[in-house]
XYZ file of N, CA and C in Angstrom:
642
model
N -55.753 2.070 -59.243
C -56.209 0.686 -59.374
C -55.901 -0.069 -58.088
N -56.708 -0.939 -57.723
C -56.448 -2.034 -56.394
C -55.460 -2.873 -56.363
N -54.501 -3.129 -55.681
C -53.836 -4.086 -55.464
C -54.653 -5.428 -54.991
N -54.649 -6.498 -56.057
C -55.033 -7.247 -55.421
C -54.353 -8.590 -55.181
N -54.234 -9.403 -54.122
C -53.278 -9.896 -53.341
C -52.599 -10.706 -54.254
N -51.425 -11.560 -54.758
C -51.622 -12.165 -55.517
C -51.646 -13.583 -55.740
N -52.139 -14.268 -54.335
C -52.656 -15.283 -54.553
C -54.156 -15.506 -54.984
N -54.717 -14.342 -55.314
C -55.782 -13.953 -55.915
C -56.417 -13.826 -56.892
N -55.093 -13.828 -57.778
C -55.071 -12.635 -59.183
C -55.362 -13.916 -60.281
N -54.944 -14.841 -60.143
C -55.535 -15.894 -60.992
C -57.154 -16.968 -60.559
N -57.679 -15.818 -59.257
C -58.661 -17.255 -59.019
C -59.699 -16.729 -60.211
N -60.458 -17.756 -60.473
C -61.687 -17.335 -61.317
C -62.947 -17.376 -60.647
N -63.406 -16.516 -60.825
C -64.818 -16.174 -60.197
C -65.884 -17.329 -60.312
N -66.613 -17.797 -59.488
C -67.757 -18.497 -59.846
C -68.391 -18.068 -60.577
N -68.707 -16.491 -60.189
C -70.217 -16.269 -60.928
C -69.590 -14.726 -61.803
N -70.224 -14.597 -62.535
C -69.899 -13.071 -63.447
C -71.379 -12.000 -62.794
N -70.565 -11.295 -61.550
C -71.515 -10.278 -61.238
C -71.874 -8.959 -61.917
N -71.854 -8.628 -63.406
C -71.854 -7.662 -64.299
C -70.985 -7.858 -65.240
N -72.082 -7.734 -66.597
C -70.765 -7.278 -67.455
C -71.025 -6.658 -68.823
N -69.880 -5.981 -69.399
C -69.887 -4.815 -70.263
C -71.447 -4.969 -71.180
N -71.418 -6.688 -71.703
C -72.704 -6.839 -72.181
C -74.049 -6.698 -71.752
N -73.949 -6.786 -70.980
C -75.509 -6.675 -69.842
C -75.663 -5.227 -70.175
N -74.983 -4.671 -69.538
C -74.595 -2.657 -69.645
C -75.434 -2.264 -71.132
N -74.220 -3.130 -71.911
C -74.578 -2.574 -72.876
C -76.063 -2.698 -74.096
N -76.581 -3.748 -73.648
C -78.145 -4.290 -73.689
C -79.029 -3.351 -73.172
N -78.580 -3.308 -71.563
C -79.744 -1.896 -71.138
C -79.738 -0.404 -71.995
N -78.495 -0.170 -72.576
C -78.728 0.665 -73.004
C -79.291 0.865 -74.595
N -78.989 -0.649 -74.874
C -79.990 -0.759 -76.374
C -81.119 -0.491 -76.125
N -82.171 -1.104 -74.661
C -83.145 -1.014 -74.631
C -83.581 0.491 -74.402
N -82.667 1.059 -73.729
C -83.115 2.785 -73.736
C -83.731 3.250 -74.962
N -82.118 3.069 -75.405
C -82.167 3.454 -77.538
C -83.869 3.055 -77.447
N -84.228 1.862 -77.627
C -85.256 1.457 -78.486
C -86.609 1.465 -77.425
N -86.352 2.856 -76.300
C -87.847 2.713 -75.655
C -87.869 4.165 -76.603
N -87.100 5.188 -77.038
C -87.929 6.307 -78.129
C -87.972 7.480 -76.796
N -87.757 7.223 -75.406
C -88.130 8.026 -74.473
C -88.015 9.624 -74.535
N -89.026 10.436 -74.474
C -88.983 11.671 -74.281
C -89.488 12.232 -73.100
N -89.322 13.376 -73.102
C -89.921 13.268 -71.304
C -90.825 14.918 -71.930
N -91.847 14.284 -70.799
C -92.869 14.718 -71.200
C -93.556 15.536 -69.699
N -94.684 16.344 -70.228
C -95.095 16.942 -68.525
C -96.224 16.214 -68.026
N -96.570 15.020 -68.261
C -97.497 14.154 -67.336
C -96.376 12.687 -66.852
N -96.053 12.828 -66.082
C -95.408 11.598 -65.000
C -96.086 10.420 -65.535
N -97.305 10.396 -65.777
C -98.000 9.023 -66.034
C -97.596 8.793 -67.479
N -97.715 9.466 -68.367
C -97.657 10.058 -69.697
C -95.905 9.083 -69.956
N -95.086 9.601 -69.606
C -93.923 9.244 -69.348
C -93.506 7.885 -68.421
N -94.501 7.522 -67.683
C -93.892 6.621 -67.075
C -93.249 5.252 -67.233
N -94.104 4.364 -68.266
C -93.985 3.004 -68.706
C -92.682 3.317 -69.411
N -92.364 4.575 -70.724
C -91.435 4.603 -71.135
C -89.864 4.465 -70.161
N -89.887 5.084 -69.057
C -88.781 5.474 -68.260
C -88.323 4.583 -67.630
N -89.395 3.117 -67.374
C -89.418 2.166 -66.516
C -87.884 1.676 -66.603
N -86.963 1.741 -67.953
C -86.560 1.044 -68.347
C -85.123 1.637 -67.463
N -85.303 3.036 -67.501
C -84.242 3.382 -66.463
C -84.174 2.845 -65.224
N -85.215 2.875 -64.463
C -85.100 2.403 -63.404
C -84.699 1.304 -62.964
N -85.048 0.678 -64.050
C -84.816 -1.022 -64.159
C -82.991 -1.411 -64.585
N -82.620 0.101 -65.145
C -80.943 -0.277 -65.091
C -80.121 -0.172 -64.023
N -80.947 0.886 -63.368
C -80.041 0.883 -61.755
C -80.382 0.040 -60.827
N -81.784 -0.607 -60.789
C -82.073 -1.526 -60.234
C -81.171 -2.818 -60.561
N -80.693 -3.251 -62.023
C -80.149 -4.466 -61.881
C -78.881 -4.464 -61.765
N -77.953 -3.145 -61.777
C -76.431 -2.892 -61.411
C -76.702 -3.332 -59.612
N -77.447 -2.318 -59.110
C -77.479 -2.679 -57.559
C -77.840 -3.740 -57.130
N -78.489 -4.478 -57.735
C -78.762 -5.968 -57.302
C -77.049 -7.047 -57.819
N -76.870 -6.787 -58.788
C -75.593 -7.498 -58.537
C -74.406 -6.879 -57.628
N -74.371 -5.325 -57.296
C -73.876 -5.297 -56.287
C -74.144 -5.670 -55.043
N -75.522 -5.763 -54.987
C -75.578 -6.517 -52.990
C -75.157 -8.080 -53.497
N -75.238 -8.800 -54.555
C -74.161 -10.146 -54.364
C -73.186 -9.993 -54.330
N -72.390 -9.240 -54.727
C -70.805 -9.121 -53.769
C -70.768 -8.363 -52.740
N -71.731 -7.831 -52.279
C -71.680 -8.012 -50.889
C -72.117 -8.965 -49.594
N -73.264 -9.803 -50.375
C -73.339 -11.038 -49.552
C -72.508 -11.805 -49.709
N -71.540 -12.007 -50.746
C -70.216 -12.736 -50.958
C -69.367 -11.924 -49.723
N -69.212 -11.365 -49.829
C -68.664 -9.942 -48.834
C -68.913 -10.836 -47.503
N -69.742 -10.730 -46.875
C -70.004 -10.914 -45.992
C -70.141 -12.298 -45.223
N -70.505 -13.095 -46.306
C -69.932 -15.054 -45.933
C -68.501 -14.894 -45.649
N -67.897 -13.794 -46.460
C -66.478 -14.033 -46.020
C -65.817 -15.272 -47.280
N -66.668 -15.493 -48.636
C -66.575 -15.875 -49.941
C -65.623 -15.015 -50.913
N -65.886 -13.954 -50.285
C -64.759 -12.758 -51.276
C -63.975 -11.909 -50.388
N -62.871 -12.106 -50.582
C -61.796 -11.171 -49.313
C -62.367 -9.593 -49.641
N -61.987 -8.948 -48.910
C -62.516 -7.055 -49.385
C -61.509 -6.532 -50.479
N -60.263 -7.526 -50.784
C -59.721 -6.799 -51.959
C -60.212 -7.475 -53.341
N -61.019 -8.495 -52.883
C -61.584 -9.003 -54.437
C -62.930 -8.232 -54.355
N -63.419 -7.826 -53.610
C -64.632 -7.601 -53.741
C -64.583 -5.786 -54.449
N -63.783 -5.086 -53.660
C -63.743 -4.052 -54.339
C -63.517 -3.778 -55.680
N -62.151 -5.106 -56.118
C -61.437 -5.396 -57.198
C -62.936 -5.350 -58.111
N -63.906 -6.099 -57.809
C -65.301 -6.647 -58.722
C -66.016 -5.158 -58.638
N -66.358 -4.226 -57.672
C -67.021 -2.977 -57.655
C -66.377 -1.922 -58.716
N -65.275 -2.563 -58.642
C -64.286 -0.994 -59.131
C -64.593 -1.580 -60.544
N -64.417 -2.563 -61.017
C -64.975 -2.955 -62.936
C -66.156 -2.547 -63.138
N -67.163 -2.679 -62.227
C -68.581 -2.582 -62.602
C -68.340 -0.856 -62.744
N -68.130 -0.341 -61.480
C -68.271 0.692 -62.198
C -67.110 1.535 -63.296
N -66.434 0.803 -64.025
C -66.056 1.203 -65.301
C -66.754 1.127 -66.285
N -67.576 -0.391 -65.594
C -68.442 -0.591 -67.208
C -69.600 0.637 -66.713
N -70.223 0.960 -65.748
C -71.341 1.871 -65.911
C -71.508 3.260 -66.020
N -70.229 3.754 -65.785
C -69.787 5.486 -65.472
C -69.326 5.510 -66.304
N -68.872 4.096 -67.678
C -68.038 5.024 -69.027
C -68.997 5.754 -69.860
N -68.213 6.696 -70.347
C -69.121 7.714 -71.725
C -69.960 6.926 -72.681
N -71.038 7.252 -72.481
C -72.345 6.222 -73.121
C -72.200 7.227 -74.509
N -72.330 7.241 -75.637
C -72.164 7.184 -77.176
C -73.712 7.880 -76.912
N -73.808 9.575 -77.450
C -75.058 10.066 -77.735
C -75.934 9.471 -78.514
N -77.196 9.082 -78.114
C -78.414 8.997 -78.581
C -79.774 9.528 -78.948
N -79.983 10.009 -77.808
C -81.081 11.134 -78.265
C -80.955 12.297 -77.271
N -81.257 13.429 -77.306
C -81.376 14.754 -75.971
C -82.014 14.407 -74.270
N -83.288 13.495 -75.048
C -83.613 12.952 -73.556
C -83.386 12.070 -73.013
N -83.197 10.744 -74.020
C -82.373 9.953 -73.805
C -81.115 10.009 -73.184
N -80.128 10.780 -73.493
C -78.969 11.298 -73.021
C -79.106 11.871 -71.585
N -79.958 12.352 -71.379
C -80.297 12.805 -70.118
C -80.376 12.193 -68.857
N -81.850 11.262 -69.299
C -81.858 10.232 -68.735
C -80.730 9.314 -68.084
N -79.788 8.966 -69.061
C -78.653 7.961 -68.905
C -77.746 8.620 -67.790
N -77.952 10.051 -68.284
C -76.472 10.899 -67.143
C -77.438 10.840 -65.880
N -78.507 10.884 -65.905
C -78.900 10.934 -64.290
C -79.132 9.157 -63.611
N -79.240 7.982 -64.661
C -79.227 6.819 -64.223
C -77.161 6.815 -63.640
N -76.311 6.938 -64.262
C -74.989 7.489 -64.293
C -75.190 7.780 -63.246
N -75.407 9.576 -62.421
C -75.031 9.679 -61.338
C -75.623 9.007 -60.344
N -77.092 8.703 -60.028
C -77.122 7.620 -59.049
C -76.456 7.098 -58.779
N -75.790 5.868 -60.137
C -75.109 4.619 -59.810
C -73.965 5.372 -59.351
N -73.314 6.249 -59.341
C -72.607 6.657 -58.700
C -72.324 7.246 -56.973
N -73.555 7.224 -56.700
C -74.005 7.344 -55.625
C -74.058 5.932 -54.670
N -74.533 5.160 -55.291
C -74.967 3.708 -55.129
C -73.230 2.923 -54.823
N -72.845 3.321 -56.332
C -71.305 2.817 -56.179
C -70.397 2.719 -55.059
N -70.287 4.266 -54.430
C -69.134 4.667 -53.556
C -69.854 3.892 -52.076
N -71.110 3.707 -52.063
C -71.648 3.616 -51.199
C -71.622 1.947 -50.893
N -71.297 0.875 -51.507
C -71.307 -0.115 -51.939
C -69.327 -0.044 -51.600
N -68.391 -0.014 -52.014
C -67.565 0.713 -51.832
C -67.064 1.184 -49.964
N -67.793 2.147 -49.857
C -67.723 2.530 -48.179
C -67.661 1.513 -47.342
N -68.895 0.557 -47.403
C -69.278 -0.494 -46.887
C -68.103 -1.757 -46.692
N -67.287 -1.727 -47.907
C -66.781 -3.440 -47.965
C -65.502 -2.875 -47.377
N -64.970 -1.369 -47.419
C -63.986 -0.830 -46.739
C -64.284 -0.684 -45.180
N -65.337 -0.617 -44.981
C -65.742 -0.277 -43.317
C -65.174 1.121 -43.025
N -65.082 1.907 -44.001
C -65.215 3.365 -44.068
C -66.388 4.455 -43.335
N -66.840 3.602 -42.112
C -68.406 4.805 -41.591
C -68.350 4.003 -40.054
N -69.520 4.844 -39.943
C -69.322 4.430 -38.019
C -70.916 4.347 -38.386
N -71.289 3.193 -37.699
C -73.164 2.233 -38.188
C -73.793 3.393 -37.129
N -73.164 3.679 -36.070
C -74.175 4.404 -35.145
C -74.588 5.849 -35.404
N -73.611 6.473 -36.923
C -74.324 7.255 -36.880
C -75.332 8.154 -37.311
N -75.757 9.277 -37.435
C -76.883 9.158 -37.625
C -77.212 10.148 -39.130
N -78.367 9.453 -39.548
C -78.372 9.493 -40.838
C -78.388 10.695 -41.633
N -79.296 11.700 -40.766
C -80.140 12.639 -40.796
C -79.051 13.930 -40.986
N -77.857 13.785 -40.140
C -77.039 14.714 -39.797
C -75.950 14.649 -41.112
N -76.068 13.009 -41.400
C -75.280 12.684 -43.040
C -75.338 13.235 -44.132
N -76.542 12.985 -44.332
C -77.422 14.039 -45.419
C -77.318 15.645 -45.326
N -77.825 15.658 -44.489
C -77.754 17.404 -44.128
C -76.064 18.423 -44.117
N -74.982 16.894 -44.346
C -73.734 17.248 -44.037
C -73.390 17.093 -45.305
N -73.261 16.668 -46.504
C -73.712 16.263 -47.676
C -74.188 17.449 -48.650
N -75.267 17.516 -48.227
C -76.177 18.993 -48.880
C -75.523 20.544 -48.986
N -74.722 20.518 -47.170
C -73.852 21.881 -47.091
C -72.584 21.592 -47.573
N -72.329 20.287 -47.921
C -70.517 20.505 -48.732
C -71.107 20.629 -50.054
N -72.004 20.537 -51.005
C -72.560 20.495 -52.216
C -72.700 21.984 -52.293
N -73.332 22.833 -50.916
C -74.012 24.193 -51.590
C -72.432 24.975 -51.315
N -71.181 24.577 -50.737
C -70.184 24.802 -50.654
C -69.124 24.940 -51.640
N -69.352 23.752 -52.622
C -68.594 23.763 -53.828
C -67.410 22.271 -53.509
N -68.278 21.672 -52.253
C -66.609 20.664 -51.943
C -67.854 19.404 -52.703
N -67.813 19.199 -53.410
C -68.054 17.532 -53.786
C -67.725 16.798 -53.448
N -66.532 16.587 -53.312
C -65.691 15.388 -52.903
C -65.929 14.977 -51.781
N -66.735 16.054 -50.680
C -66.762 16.017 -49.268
C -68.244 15.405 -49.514
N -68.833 16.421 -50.170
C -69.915 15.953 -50.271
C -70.125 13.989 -50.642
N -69.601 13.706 -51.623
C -69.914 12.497 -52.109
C -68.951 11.436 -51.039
N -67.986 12.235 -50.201
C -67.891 11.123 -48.752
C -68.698 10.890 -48.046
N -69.765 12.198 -47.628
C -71.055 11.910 -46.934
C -72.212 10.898 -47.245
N -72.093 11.119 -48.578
C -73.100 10.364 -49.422
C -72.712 8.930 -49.680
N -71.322 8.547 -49.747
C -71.198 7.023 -49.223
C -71.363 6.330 -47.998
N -71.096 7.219 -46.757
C -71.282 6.819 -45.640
C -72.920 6.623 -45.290
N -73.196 7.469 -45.685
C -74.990 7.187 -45.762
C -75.457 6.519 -46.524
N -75.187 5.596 -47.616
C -75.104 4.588 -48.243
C -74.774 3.892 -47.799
N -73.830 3.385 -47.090
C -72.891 2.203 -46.080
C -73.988 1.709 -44.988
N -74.677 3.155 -44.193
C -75.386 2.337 -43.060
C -76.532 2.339 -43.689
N -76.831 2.822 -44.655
C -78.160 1.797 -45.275
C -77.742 0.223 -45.546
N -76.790 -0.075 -45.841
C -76.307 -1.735 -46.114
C -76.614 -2.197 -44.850
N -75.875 -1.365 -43.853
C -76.176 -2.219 -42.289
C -77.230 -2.190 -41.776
N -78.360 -1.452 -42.254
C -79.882 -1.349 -41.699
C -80.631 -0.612 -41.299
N -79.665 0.828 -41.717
C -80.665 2.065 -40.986
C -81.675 2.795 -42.429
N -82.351 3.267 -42.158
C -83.635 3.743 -42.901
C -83.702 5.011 -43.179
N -83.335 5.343 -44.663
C -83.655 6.286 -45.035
C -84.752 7.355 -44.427
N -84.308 8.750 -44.207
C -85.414 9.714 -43.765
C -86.897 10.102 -44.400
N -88.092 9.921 -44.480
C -88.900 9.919 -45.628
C -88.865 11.310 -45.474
N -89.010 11.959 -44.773
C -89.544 13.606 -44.629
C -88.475 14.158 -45.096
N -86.961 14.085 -44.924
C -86.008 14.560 -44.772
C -85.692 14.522 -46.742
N -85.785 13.334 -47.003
C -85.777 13.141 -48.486
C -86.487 13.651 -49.455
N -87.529 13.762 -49.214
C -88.708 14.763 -49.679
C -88.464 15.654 -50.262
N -88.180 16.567 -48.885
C -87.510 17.684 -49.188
C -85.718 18.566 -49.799
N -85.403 17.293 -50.060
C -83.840 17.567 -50.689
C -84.570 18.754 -51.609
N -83.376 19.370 -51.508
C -82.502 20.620 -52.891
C -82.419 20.244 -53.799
N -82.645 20.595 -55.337
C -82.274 19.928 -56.194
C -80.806 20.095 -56.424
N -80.086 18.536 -57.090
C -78.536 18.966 -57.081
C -78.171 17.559 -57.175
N -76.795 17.513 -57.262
C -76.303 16.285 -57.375
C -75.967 15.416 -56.136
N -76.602 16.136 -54.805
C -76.244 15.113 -54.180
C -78.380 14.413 -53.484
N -78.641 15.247 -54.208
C -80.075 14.349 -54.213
C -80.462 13.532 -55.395
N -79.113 13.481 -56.201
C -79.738 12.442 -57.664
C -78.399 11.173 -56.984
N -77.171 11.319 -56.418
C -76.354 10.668 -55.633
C -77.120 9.438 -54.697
N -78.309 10.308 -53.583
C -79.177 9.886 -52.949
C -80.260 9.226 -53.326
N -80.559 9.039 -54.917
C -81.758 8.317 -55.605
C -81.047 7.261 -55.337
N -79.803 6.925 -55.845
C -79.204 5.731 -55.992
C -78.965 5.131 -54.714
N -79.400 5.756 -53.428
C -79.040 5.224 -52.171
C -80.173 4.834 -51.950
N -81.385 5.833 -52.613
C -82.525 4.875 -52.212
C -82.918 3.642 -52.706
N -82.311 3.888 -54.121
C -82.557 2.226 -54.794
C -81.959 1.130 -54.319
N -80.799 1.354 -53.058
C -80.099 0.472 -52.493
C -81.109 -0.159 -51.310
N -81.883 0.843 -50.897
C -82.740 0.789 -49.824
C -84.430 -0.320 -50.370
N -84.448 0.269 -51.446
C -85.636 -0.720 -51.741
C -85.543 -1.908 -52.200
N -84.319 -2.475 -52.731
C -83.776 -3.520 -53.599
C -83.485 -4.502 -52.080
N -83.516 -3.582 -51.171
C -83.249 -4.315 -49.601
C -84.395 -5.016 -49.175
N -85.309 -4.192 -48.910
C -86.524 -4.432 -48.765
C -87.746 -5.476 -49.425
N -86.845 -5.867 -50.610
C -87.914 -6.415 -51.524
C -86.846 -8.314 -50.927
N -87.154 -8.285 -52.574
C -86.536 -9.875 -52.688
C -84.910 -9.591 -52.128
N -84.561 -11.255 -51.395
C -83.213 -11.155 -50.871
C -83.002 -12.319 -51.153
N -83.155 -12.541 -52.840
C -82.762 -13.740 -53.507
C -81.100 -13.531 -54.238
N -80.779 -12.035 -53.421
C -79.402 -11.810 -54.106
C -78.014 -12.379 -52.997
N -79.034 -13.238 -51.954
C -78.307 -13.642 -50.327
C -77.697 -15.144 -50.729
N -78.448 -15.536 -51.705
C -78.981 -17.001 -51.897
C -78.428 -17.295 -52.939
N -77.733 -16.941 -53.930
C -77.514 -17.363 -55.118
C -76.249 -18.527 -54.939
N -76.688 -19.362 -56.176
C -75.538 -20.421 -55.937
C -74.570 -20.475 -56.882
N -73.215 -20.942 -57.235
C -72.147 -21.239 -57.953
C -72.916 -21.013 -59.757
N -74.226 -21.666 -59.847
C -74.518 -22.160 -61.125
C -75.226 -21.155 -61.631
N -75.870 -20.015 -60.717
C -76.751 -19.063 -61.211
C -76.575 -18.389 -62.386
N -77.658 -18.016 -63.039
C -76.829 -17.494 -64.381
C -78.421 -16.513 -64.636
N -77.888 -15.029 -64.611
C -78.569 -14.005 -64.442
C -79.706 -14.351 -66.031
N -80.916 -14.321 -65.722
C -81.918 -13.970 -67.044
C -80.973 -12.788 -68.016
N -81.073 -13.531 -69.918
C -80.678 -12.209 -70.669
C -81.639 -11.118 -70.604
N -81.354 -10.411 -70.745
C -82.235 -9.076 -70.854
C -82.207 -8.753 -72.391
């Protein structure tokens, strides 16, 4: 657990960047999309949306504590302090539901886990921005076909980290991943990457914001 400073330990947060309820809503809505997976992509798709849409809204409240992060609004031991809850609430043992359903959830799970450490790397300044991405990945892939995970999923935060600072995912290079856990690690880095790209209304938020229920 984080030490966090303790003139700290009583401030109260402005804003609630995740919480157990939100979590636990997306996953009602799983329950109640019926999802099976099926062999037409299209066939399957509207149903699945709903996954995507859970890692999408964990990572969007993580880039607000990192633009908190970065005003220099949240010291790096509150900010981690806020990463390290979220992901309790999202990596805990989700209560079986259905076979594909279940499935589903463990691979929304490891993303955000991917997403997490990488989110994480960043507010630690755990990576060097210059370097290069390509060699990350590929360094990543051989501690995975190795048996070191741990090495592996250091690679996979650091290449998460300089996606925060601005470097661009490989399209060719991604493509072609291995199947394995450090290319479902890497979904979640890409969702960091497109959630970048889109709206950066997560830069902007004020004291009063109060996230739509889901």
């Amino acid at each position: 657990m984080l030490k966090v400073p303790e003139h700290e330990m009583n401030q109260v947060l402005p804003y609630e960047f995740y919480t157990q309820k939100r979590w636990e809503n997306w996953l009602g809505r799983a329950k109640e999309s019926g999802f099976q997976i099926k062999e037409s992509e299209e066939e399957a798709g509207k149903e699945s949306a709903v996954f995507v849409n859970m890692v999408d809204d964990v990572i969007l409240a993580c880039l607000k504590v990192t633009a908190r992060f970065e005003k220099e609004m949240l010291s790096k031991e509150m900010a981690l302090q806020i990463l390290e809850e979220m992901r309790d609430i999202v990596l805990a043992e989700v209560e079986p539901i259905s076979e594909d359903i279940d499935l589903m959830i463990d691979s929304v799970q490891t993303s955000l886990m991917g997403a997490l450490v990488a989110f994480e790397c960043y507010v630690m300044g755990d990576y060097e921005e210059g370097a290069d991405i390509n060699e990350l990945i590929k360094a990543a892939i051989d501690a995975e076909a190795s048996d070191n995970l741990e090495l592996a999923l250091d690679y996979t935060a650091q290449c998460g980290a300089i996606v925060l600072k601005g470097q661009t995912l490989p399209e060719e290079l991604m493509a072609d991943l291995p199947y394995g856990i450090v290319a479902e690690w890497l979904d979640g880095i890409d969702s960091i990457s497109a959630a970048m790209v889109g709206s950066d209304s997560y830069k902007e938020f004020d004291e009063d914001d109060e996230d739509d229920a889901i």
